[in-house]
CSV table of C-alpha atoms in Angstrom, one decimal:
chain,number,residue,atom,x,y,z
A,1,MET,CA,0.1,-0.2,0.1
A,2,SER,CA,2.6,2.6,1.0
A,3,ARG,CA,4.9,1.6,-1.9
A,4,TRP,CA,1.4,2.1,-4.4
A,5,ALA,CA,1.0,5.7,-2.4
A,6,ALA,CA,4.5,6.5,-3.1
A,7,SER,CA,4.5,5.6,-6.9
A,8,THR,CA,1.3,7.4,-7.7
A,9,VAL,CA,1.7,10.2,-10.2
A,10,VAL,CA,-0.2,13.4,-9.5
A,11,GLU,CA,0.0,16.3,-12.0
A,12,GLY,CA,1.2,19.7,-11.1
A,13,ARG,CA,3.0,20.3,-7.7
A,14,PRO,CA,4.0,17.3,-5.9
A,15,ASP,CA,1.7,16.4,-2.9
A,16,PRO,CA,3.5,16.5,0.7
A,17,SER,CA,2.0,13.1,1.4
A,18,ASP,CA,3.1,11.6,-2.0
A,19,GLN,CA,6.6,13.0,-1.1
A,20,TYR,CA,6.7,11.3,2.3
A,21,PHE,CA,5.8,7.9,1.3
A,22,HIS,CA,8.2,8.1,-1.2
A,23,ARG,CA,10.9,8.6,1.1
A,24,ARG,CA,9.5,6.2,3.2
A,25,VAL,CA,9.8,3.5,0.5
A,26,LEU,CA,13.4,4.8,-0.2
A,27,GLY,CA,14.3,4.0,3.6
A,28,SER,CA,14.6,7.8,4.9
A,29,ALA,CA,12.6,9.0,7.7
A,30,ASP,CA,11.5,12.7,8.7
A,31,ASN,CA,8.3,12.6,10.9
A,32,SER,CA,8.6,11.0,14.4
A,33,TYR,CA,4.8,10.1,14.5
A,34,LEU,CA,4.3,8.3,11.1
A,35,ASP,CA,8.0,7.0,10.9
A,36,ALA,CA,7.0,5.3,14.4
A,37,LEU,CA,4.3,3.4,12.4
A,38,ASP,CA,4.9,0.4,9.8
A,39,ALA,CA,4.7,2.5,6.4
A,40,ASP,CA,1.4,0.7,5.3
A,41,VAL,CA,-0.1,1.2,8.5
A,42,ALA,CA,0.9,4.8,8.4
A,43,THR,CA,-0.7,4.9,4.6
A,44,GLU,CA,-4.0,3.6,6.1
A,45,LEU,CA,-4.4,6.1,9.2
A,46,CYS,CA,-4.1,8.9,6.8
A,47,SER,CA,-6.5,7.7,4.5
A,48,ILE,CA,-9.1,6.9,7.5
A,49,LEU,CA,-8.3,10.5,9.0
A,50,GLY,CA,-9.0,11.9,5.7
A,51,HIS,CA,-12.0,10.1,5.3
A,52,MET,CA,-13.6,11.2,8.5
A,53,ALA,CA,-12.3,14.8,7.7
A,54,ALA,CA,-14.1,14.3,4.2
A,55,THR,CA,-17.6,13.4,5.7
A,56,THR,CA,-17.8,16.1,8.5
A,57,ASP,CA,-21.0,17.5,6.5
A,58,ALA,CA,-22.3,14.0,5.6
A,59,LYS,CA,-25.6,13.0,6.8
A,60,ARG,CA,-24.5,9.7,8.0
A,61,MET,CA,-20.8,8.2,8.2
A,62,LEU,CA,-19.5,5.7,6.2
A,63,ASP,CA,-17.6,3.0,7.8
A,64,ARG,CA,-15.5,2.3,4.5
A,65,VAL,CA,-13.3,4.7,2.9
A,66,PRO,CA,-14.8,5.5,-0.7
A,67,ASP,CA,-12.5,3.3,-3.1
A,68,GLY,CA,-10.7,1.8,-0.1
A,69,PHE,CA,-7.1,3.2,0.9
A,70,GLU,CA,-6.2,4.0,-2.5
A,71,ASN,CA,-8.6,7.0,-2.1
A,72,ILE,CA,-5.8,9.7,-3.0
A,73,ASP,CA,-7.7,12.9,-1.7
A,74,CYS,CA,-8.5,10.8,1.7
A,75,ARG,CA,-4.8,10.2,2.0
A,76,HIS,CA,-3.6,13.7,1.4
A,77,GLU,CA,-6.2,15.4,3.5
A,78,GLY,CA,-5.4,12.7,6.3
A,79,PHE,CA,-1.7,13.3,6.0
A,80,GLU,CA,-2.1,16.8,6.7
A,81,ILE,CA,-3.5,15.9,10.2
A,82,ALA,CA,-1.1,13.2,10.9
A,83,LYS,CA,2.1,15.1,10.1
A,84,LEU,CA,1.6,17.2,13.0
A,85,GLY,CA,1.7,14.2,15.7
A,86,GLU,CA,-0.3,12.2,17.9
A,87,GLN,CA,-1.8,15.6,19.6
A,88,ALA,CA,-3.1,16.8,16.3
A,89,VAL,CA,-5.0,13.6,15.5
A,90,SER,CA,-6.1,13.5,19.4
A,91,ASP,CA,-7.6,17.0,19.0
A,92,PHE,CA,-9.0,16.2,15.5
A,93,LEU,CA,-10.9,13.2,17.0
A,94,ARG,CA,-11.7,15.3,20.2
A,95,ASN,CA,-13.3,17.7,17.7
A,96,ARG,CA,-15.6,15.6,16.1
A,97,PRO,CA,-18.9,16.1,17.9
A,98,THR,CA,-18.6,19.8,17.1
A,99,ALA,CA,-17.5,19.8,13.5
A,100,THR,CA,-20.4,17.4,12.9
A,101,ASP,CA,-22.8,19.5,14.9
A,102,ARG,CA,-23.8,16.6,16.9
A,103,ARG,CA,-25.7,15.0,14.2
A,104,PHE,CA,-25.0,11.3,15.0
A,105,GLY,CA,-27.2,9.9,17.8
A,106,ALA,CA,-24.5,8.1,19.5
A,107,HIS,CA,-20.9,9.6,19.5
A,108,LYS,CA,-19.3,6.2,19.2
A,109,SER,CA,-20.9,6.2,15.4
A,110,LEU,CA,-18.7,9.0,14.9
A,111,TYR,CA,-15.5,6.8,14.9
A,112,SER,CA,-17.0,4.1,13.1
A,113,PRO,CA,-14.4,3.9,10.2
A,114,VAL,CA,-11.9,3.8,13.0
A,115,ILE,CA,-13.6,0.9,14.8
A,116,ARG,CA,-13.8,-1.0,11.8
A,117,TRP,CA,-10.5,-0.7,10.4
A,118,LEU,CA,-8.9,-1.6,13.7
A,119,ASP,CA,-11.3,-4.3,14.6
A,120,TRP,CA,-10.3,-6.0,11.3
A,121,ASN,CA,-6.6,-5.5,12.1
A,122,ILE,CA,-7.0,-6.4,15.9
A,123,ASN,CA,-4.6,-9.5,15.9
A,124,ASP,CA,-1.8,-8.0,14.0
A,125,PRO,CA,1.2,-6.4,16.3
A,126,ASN,CA,1.8,-4.0,13.7
A,127,TYR,CA,-1.5,-2.1,14.8
A,128,LYS,CA,-1.3,-2.5,18.4
A,129,GLY,CA,0.2,1.1,19.0
A,130,LEU,CA,-2.8,2.7,17.3
A,131,ILE,CA,-5.3,0.4,18.6
A,132,ASP,CA,-3.9,1.3,22.1
A,133,PHE,CA,-4.2,4.9,21.2
A,134,PHE,CA,-7.7,4.7,19.9
A,135,GLN,CA,-9.2,2.9,22.7
A,136,SER,CA,-7.7,5.0,25.6
A,137,PHE,CA,-9.0,8.0,23.4
A,138,ALA,CA,-12.4,6.6,23.6
A,139,GLU,CA,-12.3,5.4,27.1
A,140,GLN,CA,-11.2,9.3,28.1
A,141,ASN,CA,-13.7,11.0,25.8
A,142,LEU,CA,-16.9,8.6,25.0
A,143,PRO,CA,-19.4,7.7,27.6
A,144,MET,CA,-19.1,4.0,27.4
A,145,ALA,CA,-20.3,1.5,30.2
A,146,PRO,CA,-18.2,-1.4,31.6
A,147,SER,CA,-17.8,-4.3,29.2
A,148,GLU,CA,-18.9,-2.2,26.1
A,149,ARG,CA,-16.5,-2.1,23.1
A,150,PHE,CA,-14.9,0.3,21.1
A,151,VAL,CA,-11.9,-1.6,19.9
A,152,ARG,CA,-11.7,-3.8,22.9
A,153,PRO,CA,-14.1,-4.1,25.8
A,154,VAL,CA,-14.3,-1.4,28.4
A,155,ASN,CA,-13.2,-2.2,32.2
A,156,GLU,CA,-14.9,0.6,34.0
A,157,ARG,CA,-16.9,3.8,33.3
A,158,ILE,CA,-14.4,7.1,32.7
A,159,VAL,CA,-17.1,9.4,31.1
A,160,HIS,CA,-20.6,9.7,31.6
A,161,SER,CA,-23.5,11.4,29.4
A,162,VAL,CA,-26.2,13.2,31.1
A,163,LYS,CA,-28.7,10.2,30.8
A,164,SER,CA,-26.3,7.6,32.3
A,165,ALA,CA,-25.5,9.9,35.3
A,166,ALA,CA,-29.0,10.4,35.9
A,167,ALA,CA,-29.6,7.0,35.8
A,168,GLU,CA,-26.6,6.1,38.2
A,169,TYR,CA,-27.3,8.9,40.5
A,170,ASP,CA,-31.1,8.8,40.3
A,171,ILE,CA,-31.7,12.3,40.0
A,172,SER,CA,-33.2,14.1,36.6
A,173,GLU,CA,-31.1,14.8,33.8
A,174,ALA,CA,-31.9,18.6,34.0
A,175,ARG,CA,-30.3,18.6,37.2
A,176,ILE,CA,-27.2,16.8,36.3
A,177,GLU,CA,-26.7,19.0,33.5
A,178,CYS,CA,-27.3,22.1,35.6
A,179,VAL,CA,-24.3,20.8,38.0
A,180,VAL,CA,-21.9,20.1,35.3
A,181,ARG,CA,-22.4,23.1,33.5
A,182,GLU,CA,-21.9,25.2,36.6
A,183,TYR,CA,-18.8,23.3,37.2
A,184,ARG,CA,-17.5,23.5,33.2
A,185,GLY,CA,-17.1,19.9,33.3
A,186,PHE,CA,-18.6,19.3,29.8
A,187,ILE,CA,-16.4,17.6,27.2
A,188,CYS,CA,-15.9,19.7,24.1
A,189,GLY,CA,-18.7,19.1,21.6
A,190,GLY,CA,-21.1,17.3,23.6
A,191,LYS,CA,-23.1,16.5,26.7
A,192,SER,CA,-20.5,14.3,28.4
A,193,PHE,CA,-18.3,14.7,31.0
A,194,ASN,CA,-15.4,12.9,33.4
A,195,ARG,CA,-17.3,11.0,36.2
A,196,ALA,CA,-14.3,11.3,38.7
A,197,ALA,CA,-14.3,15.1,38.1
A,198,MET,CA,-17.8,15.6,38.8
A,199,HIS,CA,-18.7,13.1,41.3
A,200,ALA,CA,-18.5,15.0,44.3
A,201,HIS,CA,-20.6,17.8,42.6
A,202,ILE,CA,-23.3,15.4,41.7
A,203,ILE,CA,-23.5,13.7,45.3
A,204,ARG,CA,-23.8,17.2,47.0
A,205,GLU,CA,-26.5,17.9,44.5
A,206,GLN,CA,-28.5,14.1,45.1
A,207,GLU,CA,-28.4,15.4,49.0
A,208,MET,CA,-30.8,17.7,47.9
A,209,LEU,CA,-34.5,17.4,47.6
A,210,THR,CA,-36.6,19.4,45.4
A,211,THR,CA,-39.6,21.1,47.2
A,212,SER,CA,-42.1,18.6,45.4
A,213,VAL,CA,-40.1,15.6,46.7
A,214,ALA,CA,-39.7,17.3,50.4
A,215,ALA,CA,-42.9,18.1,50.5
A,216,LYS,CA,-44.3,14.6,49.7
A,217,LEU,CA,-41.9,13.1,52.2
A,218,LEU,CA,-42.9,15.6,55.2
A,219,GLY,CA,-46.6,14.9,54.5
A,220,CYS,CA,-47.6,18.5,53.3
A,221,THR,CA,-48.2,20.5,50.2
A,222,VAL,CA,-45.7,22.6,48.2
A,223,ILE,CA,-47.4,25.4,49.3
A,224,VAL,CA,-47.0,25.1,52.9
A,225,LEU,CA,-43.3,23.8,52.2
A,226,THR,CA,-42.9,27.2,50.2
A,227,ASN,CA,-44.5,29.2,53.0
A,228,CYS,CA,-42.1,27.9,55.8
A,229,SER,CA,-39.0,28.6,53.5
A,230,ARG,CA,-40.4,32.2,53.1
A,231,ARG,CA,-40.8,32.7,56.8
A,232,ALA,CA,-37.2,31.2,57.4
A,233,CYS,CA,-38.4,28.1,59.0
A,234,LEU,CA,-36.7,26.0,56.7
A,235,ALA,CA,-33.8,27.0,54.5
A,236,THR,CA,-34.0,26.0,50.8
A,237,SER,CA,-31.7,27.0,47.8
A,238,GLN,CA,-32.8,28.1,44.5
A,239,THR,CA,-31.7,26.4,41.2
A,240,THR,CA,-32.3,26.7,37.6
A,241,ALA,CA,-32.4,23.4,35.8
A,242,LEU,CA,-32.1,24.0,31.9
A,243,GLY,CA,-35.2,23.7,30.2
A,244,SER,CA,-37.2,22.9,33.3
A,245,GLY,CA,-37.5,26.6,34.9
A,246,SER,CA,-36.2,27.0,38.6
A,247,PHE,CA,-36.9,24.9,41.6
A,248,ALA,CA,-36.3,24.9,45.3
A,249,SER,CA,-34.1,22.5,47.2
A,250,LEU,CA,-33.3,21.7,50.7
A,251,PRO,CA,-30.7,19.2,52.1
A,252,ARG,CA,-32.2,15.7,53.0
A,253,THR,CA,-30.8,15.9,56.7
A,254,ARG,CA,-32.9,19.3,57.0
A,255,SER,CA,-36.2,17.6,55.6
A,256,ARG,CA,-35.6,14.7,58.3
A,257,GLY,CA,-35.1,17.0,61.1
A,258,PHE,CA,-38.1,19.2,60.2
């Protein structure tokens, strides 16, 4: 594959990716990131990245690169990303949800070309470094539960979505979103966040009861509870939950001792 890329004849000014792979075939090296990969693996990586970049505006993500790894345009575009190194590749992947305006239902589907490509090569030792890199990226940036697969199964949840966090902590998605926004915990481009970073904040929110829940627990109406709050008989705090207006809340410990 790399030899084919190196031998491709392109009219006009030589393309940087053609020049690079030509030098690779001749045995020279001048890119620390791509040089660390087998030449054929580096060629495929560039094609995959270029395909993903080219389909940013697509209505659906295609798992396969059109015309396969011989697609010159995809290889050229992907090389412009990969030549800048591993951090540039990470940044490109991390910005996928924002670039596509989150038109895909599950964030994992944004990376389906990578998943299909690496799954096909999962037992090839030449791909191990890339598999480790992409697996680590996915676990650190995508909301995946234990045993869910990217290329390999996930051992533990590192990232939550608003929906999965609401299920774990048993409070509404609106309250989860409110807390994470307050502490600026959302990962770029979506409504996912690092579980460990937000855990203590959500636990504190979990300890707060909405007035409706507290009123039910105390055996009174919301109006009675609101009047108690206004008269300073019972301290409450005001919270604004996105999309659901404002609600008053109070600590569980206070409601038990009221």
